[in-house]
Short mmCIF file of C-alpha atoms in Angstrom, two decimals:
data_model
loop_
_atom_site.label_atom_id
_atom_site.label_comp_id
_atom_site.label_asym_id
_atom_site.label_seq_id
_atom_site.Cartn_x
_atom_site.Cartn_y
_atom_site.Cartn_z
CA LEU Q 1 -19.88 -59.05 -30.37
CA GLU Q 2 -21.39 -55.91 -28.60
CA MET Q 3 -20.51 -52.47 -29.13
CA THR Q 4 -20.88 -49.78 -26.46
CA GLU Q 5 -20.55 -45.95 -27.07
CA THR Q 6 -18.83 -44.12 -24.30
CA ARG Q 7 -19.16 -40.38 -24.16
CA VAL Q 8 -17.26 -37.90 -22.11
CA THR Q 9 -18.25 -34.28 -21.64
CA VAL Q 10 -15.77 -31.82 -20.55
CA SER Q 11 -16.75 -28.37 -19.07
CA LEU Q 12 -14.17 -25.43 -18.68
CA THR Q 13 -15.10 -22.43 -16.91
CA VAL Q 14 -12.53 -19.36 -17.48
CA VAL Q 15 -12.37 -17.09 -14.72
CA ALA Q 16 -11.05 -13.49 -15.54
CA THR Q 17 -8.40 -11.89 -13.04
CA PRO Q 18 -9.77 -9.49 -10.57
CA ASN Q 19 -11.06 -6.32 -12.11
CA ILE Q 20 -9.54 -3.27 -10.16
CA ALA Q 21 -11.98 -0.51 -10.48
CA SER Q 22 -9.65 1.99 -8.68
CA ILE Q 23 -6.92 2.75 -6.35
CA SER Q 24 -6.93 5.87 -4.12
CA CYS Q 25 -4.74 7.84 -1.77
CA GLU Q 26 -5.61 10.39 0.40
CA PRO Q 27 -4.29 12.85 1.03
CA ARG Q 28 -2.39 13.50 -2.11
CA MET Q 29 0.19 15.97 -0.63
CA GLY Q 30 1.66 15.88 2.67
CA ALA Q 31 4.86 15.89 4.69
CA ALA Q 32 7.65 13.30 4.16
CA PHE Q 33 7.68 10.56 6.94
CA SER Q 34 4.80 12.16 8.81
CA THR Q 35 1.68 12.57 6.77
CA PRO Q 36 -0.41 9.10 7.21
CA PHE Q 37 -1.23 8.37 3.52
CA ALA Q 38 -4.53 6.24 3.32
CA LEU Q 39 -4.49 3.82 0.27
CA ALA Q 40 -7.78 2.05 -0.79
CA ALA Q 41 -8.41 -0.49 -3.55
CA THR Q 42 -11.86 -1.20 -4.94
CA VAL Q 43 -12.57 -4.46 -6.85
CA VAL Q 44 -15.61 -5.25 -8.96
CA GLY Q 45 -17.30 -7.91 -10.89
CA SER Q 46 -16.89 -11.93 -10.50
CA PHE Q 47 -13.50 -13.25 -9.24
CA GLU Q 48 -12.15 -16.15 -7.51
CA SER Q 49 -11.99 -15.54 -3.59
CA PRO Q 50 -9.86 -14.87 -1.48
CA LEU Q 51 -8.37 -11.76 -2.82
CA SER Q 52 -5.07 -10.55 -1.58
CA PHE Q 53 -3.61 -6.81 -1.80
CA ARG Q 54 -0.23 -5.74 -1.94
CA PHE Q 55 0.74 -2.00 -2.29
CA ALA Q 56 3.80 -0.35 -3.58
CA SER Q 57 4.96 3.24 -4.26
CA ILE Q 58 6.35 3.95 -7.62
CA ASN Q 59 8.97 7.19 -7.19
CA VAL Q 60 8.95 8.98 -10.53
CA ASN Q 61 11.87 11.03 -9.67
CA GLY Q 62 14.16 8.27 -8.01
CA THR Q 63 17.65 7.46 -8.66
CA SER Q 64 17.61 3.53 -8.58
CA THR Q 65 15.52 2.60 -11.20
CA VAL Q 66 12.98 -0.33 -12.54
CA THR Q 67 12.14 -0.28 -16.13
CA THR Q 68 8.25 0.29 -16.49
CA GLY Q 69 6.33 0.35 -19.81
CA GLY Q 70 6.47 4.26 -19.97
CA GLY Q 71 10.20 4.57 -18.72
CA THR Q 72 12.25 4.32 -15.69
CA GLU Q 73 11.03 4.67 -12.13
CA THR Q 74 11.73 3.49 -8.88
CA GLU Q 75 9.34 0.93 -7.34
CA GLN Q 76 8.94 0.33 -3.56
CA LEU Q 77 6.79 -2.30 -1.66
CA LEU Q 78 4.69 -0.92 1.11
CA SER Q 79 3.04 -4.07 2.11
CA SER Q 80 3.24 -7.95 1.40
CA TYR Q 81 0.36 -9.39 0.20
CA GLY Q 82 -2.53 -9.58 2.75
CA THR Q 83 -6.48 -9.62 2.89
CA SER Q 84 -7.13 -5.78 3.77
CA ASN Q 85 -7.76 -3.69 0.59
CA GLN Q 86 -6.57 -0.63 2.46
CA LEU Q 87 -3.55 0.73 3.87
CA ASN Q 88 -1.76 3.60 6.06
CA THR Q 89 1.64 4.27 5.19
CA SER Q 90 4.33 7.37 5.48
CA LEU Q 91 6.33 8.00 2.46
CA PRO Q 92 9.89 9.66 2.02
CA ALA Q 93 10.17 12.91 0.13
CA GLY Q 94 9.39 12.46 -3.53
CA MET Q 95 6.39 12.36 -6.27
CA TYR Q 96 4.86 8.83 -6.61
CA ARG Q 97 2.40 7.00 -8.03
CA MET Q 98 0.60 4.61 -6.00
CA LYS Q 99 0.16 0.99 -7.11
CA VAL Q 100 -1.85 -2.08 -6.01
CA ASP Q 101 -1.43 -5.79 -7.02
CA VAL Q 102 -4.43 -7.90 -6.29
CA LEU Q 103 -4.20 -11.71 -6.36
CA ASP Q 104 -7.32 -14.09 -6.50
CA GLY Q 105 -7.48 -17.38 -5.28
CA LEU Q 106 -6.36 -19.15 -8.54
CA GLY Q 107 -3.22 -17.07 -8.78
CA GLY Q 108 -4.47 -14.58 -11.20
CA VAL Q 109 -3.18 -10.91 -10.62
CA SER Q 110 -3.94 -7.28 -11.71
CA THR Q 111 -2.42 -4.43 -11.18
CA LEU Q 112 -3.30 -0.76 -11.20
CA ALA Q 113 -1.49 2.72 -10.53
CA THR Q 114 -2.98 6.04 -9.56
CA SER Q 115 -3.32 8.19 -12.52
CA TYR Q 116 -1.92 11.17 -10.46
CA LEU Q 117 1.14 11.85 -8.39
CA VAL Q 118 1.04 11.86 -4.76
CA ASP Q 119 3.36 14.56 -3.31
CA SER Q 120 5.41 14.10 -0.22
CA ARG Q 121 7.39 16.99 0.54
CA PRO Q 122 10.57 17.24 2.53
CA TYR Q 123 9.79 17.73 6.36
CA THR Q 124 12.41 20.22 7.74
CA PRO Q 125 13.15 19.73 11.57
CA ALA Q 126 14.96 23.09 11.35
CA SER Q 127 11.79 24.81 11.22
CA SER Q 128 10.10 22.92 14.08
CA SER Q 129 10.97 22.01 17.61
CA SER Q 130 12.90 18.82 18.33
CA GLY Q 131 9.80 17.45 20.06
CA GLN Q 132 7.79 18.00 16.75
CA TRP Q 133 10.48 16.16 14.79
CA ALA Q 134 10.44 13.18 17.12
CA CYS Q 135 6.73 13.10 16.84
CA ALA Q 136 6.91 12.79 13.06
CA LYS Q 137 9.60 10.03 13.20
CA LEU Q 138 7.43 8.19 15.68
CA ASN Q 139 4.15 8.66 13.47
CA ALA Q 140 6.21 7.16 10.41
CA THR Q 141 7.13 4.09 12.49
CA LEU Q 142 3.87 3.72 14.03
CA ILE Q 143 2.24 3.84 10.57
CA LYS Q 144 4.27 1.15 9.14
CA ILE Q 145 3.92 -1.01 12.57
CA THR Q 146 0.03 -0.72 12.43
CA SER Q 147 0.14 -1.35 8.69
CA LEU Q 148 2.38 -4.54 9.06
CA LEU Q 149 0.40 -5.90 12.32
CA GLY Q 150 -3.09 -4.62 11.12
CA VAL Q 151 -3.79 -3.06 14.54
CA ASN Q 152 -4.38 0.65 15.71
CA ALA Q 153 -1.97 2.91 17.08
CA THR Q 154 -2.08 6.27 18.78
CA ILE Q 155 -0.63 8.91 16.54
CA CYS Q 156 2.02 11.71 18.32
CA THR Q 157 0.11 14.86 17.44
CA ALA Q 158 1.96 17.30 19.68
CA GLU Q 159 5.22 17.27 22.06
CA SER Q 160 2.81 16.38 25.29
CA ASP Q 161 1.76 13.23 23.45
CA LEU Q 162 5.40 12.41 22.74
CA ALA Q 163 6.07 12.74 26.50
CA GLU Q 164 2.94 10.36 27.46
CA MET Q 165 4.40 7.74 24.88
CA ILE Q 166 7.89 7.81 26.08
CA SER Q 167 6.88 7.46 29.52
CA GLY Q 168 4.58 4.48 28.58
CA GLY Q 169 7.63 2.82 26.76
CA LEU Q 170 6.18 2.91 23.54
CA TYR Q 171 9.22 5.20 22.22
CA ASP Q 172 11.53 2.12 23.19
CA LEU Q 173 9.99 0.39 20.14
CA VAL Q 174 11.50 2.58 17.70
#
């Protein structure tokens, strides 16, 4: 009778979820549906690639509600998960905290929201020409399209730009 010895070694590596160092939003105040708000998230440390980013706004004075740790707020997704850590978007009127969820290659998720509020003031067409109002509406649509498609688009800054865009057929997309 011969005895043999068998040894098995099991090794485990625990990988932490992504460490979100910061989320920023510039500017911190603008006009509803007109101002392009630029969001950016920074992730540091070791993590499992690839990373995916999803941005949301949390309306702190909304009417429909989601219960969060500190109370009731309204959360609206601004993007689905994507590889870019940046997003340009417009916002309806309100006071917001901006939020990012970061998903790593193993399914770990980290979340961070701004500690400050972003103020999107009502844009009043009565105080501007109809051409400026159309520019604001077109900008809001272009910002959303470019964010979803990851492409650049001309932003309407004056009534003359609007006339050029309409004659070029871009306004038909809105």
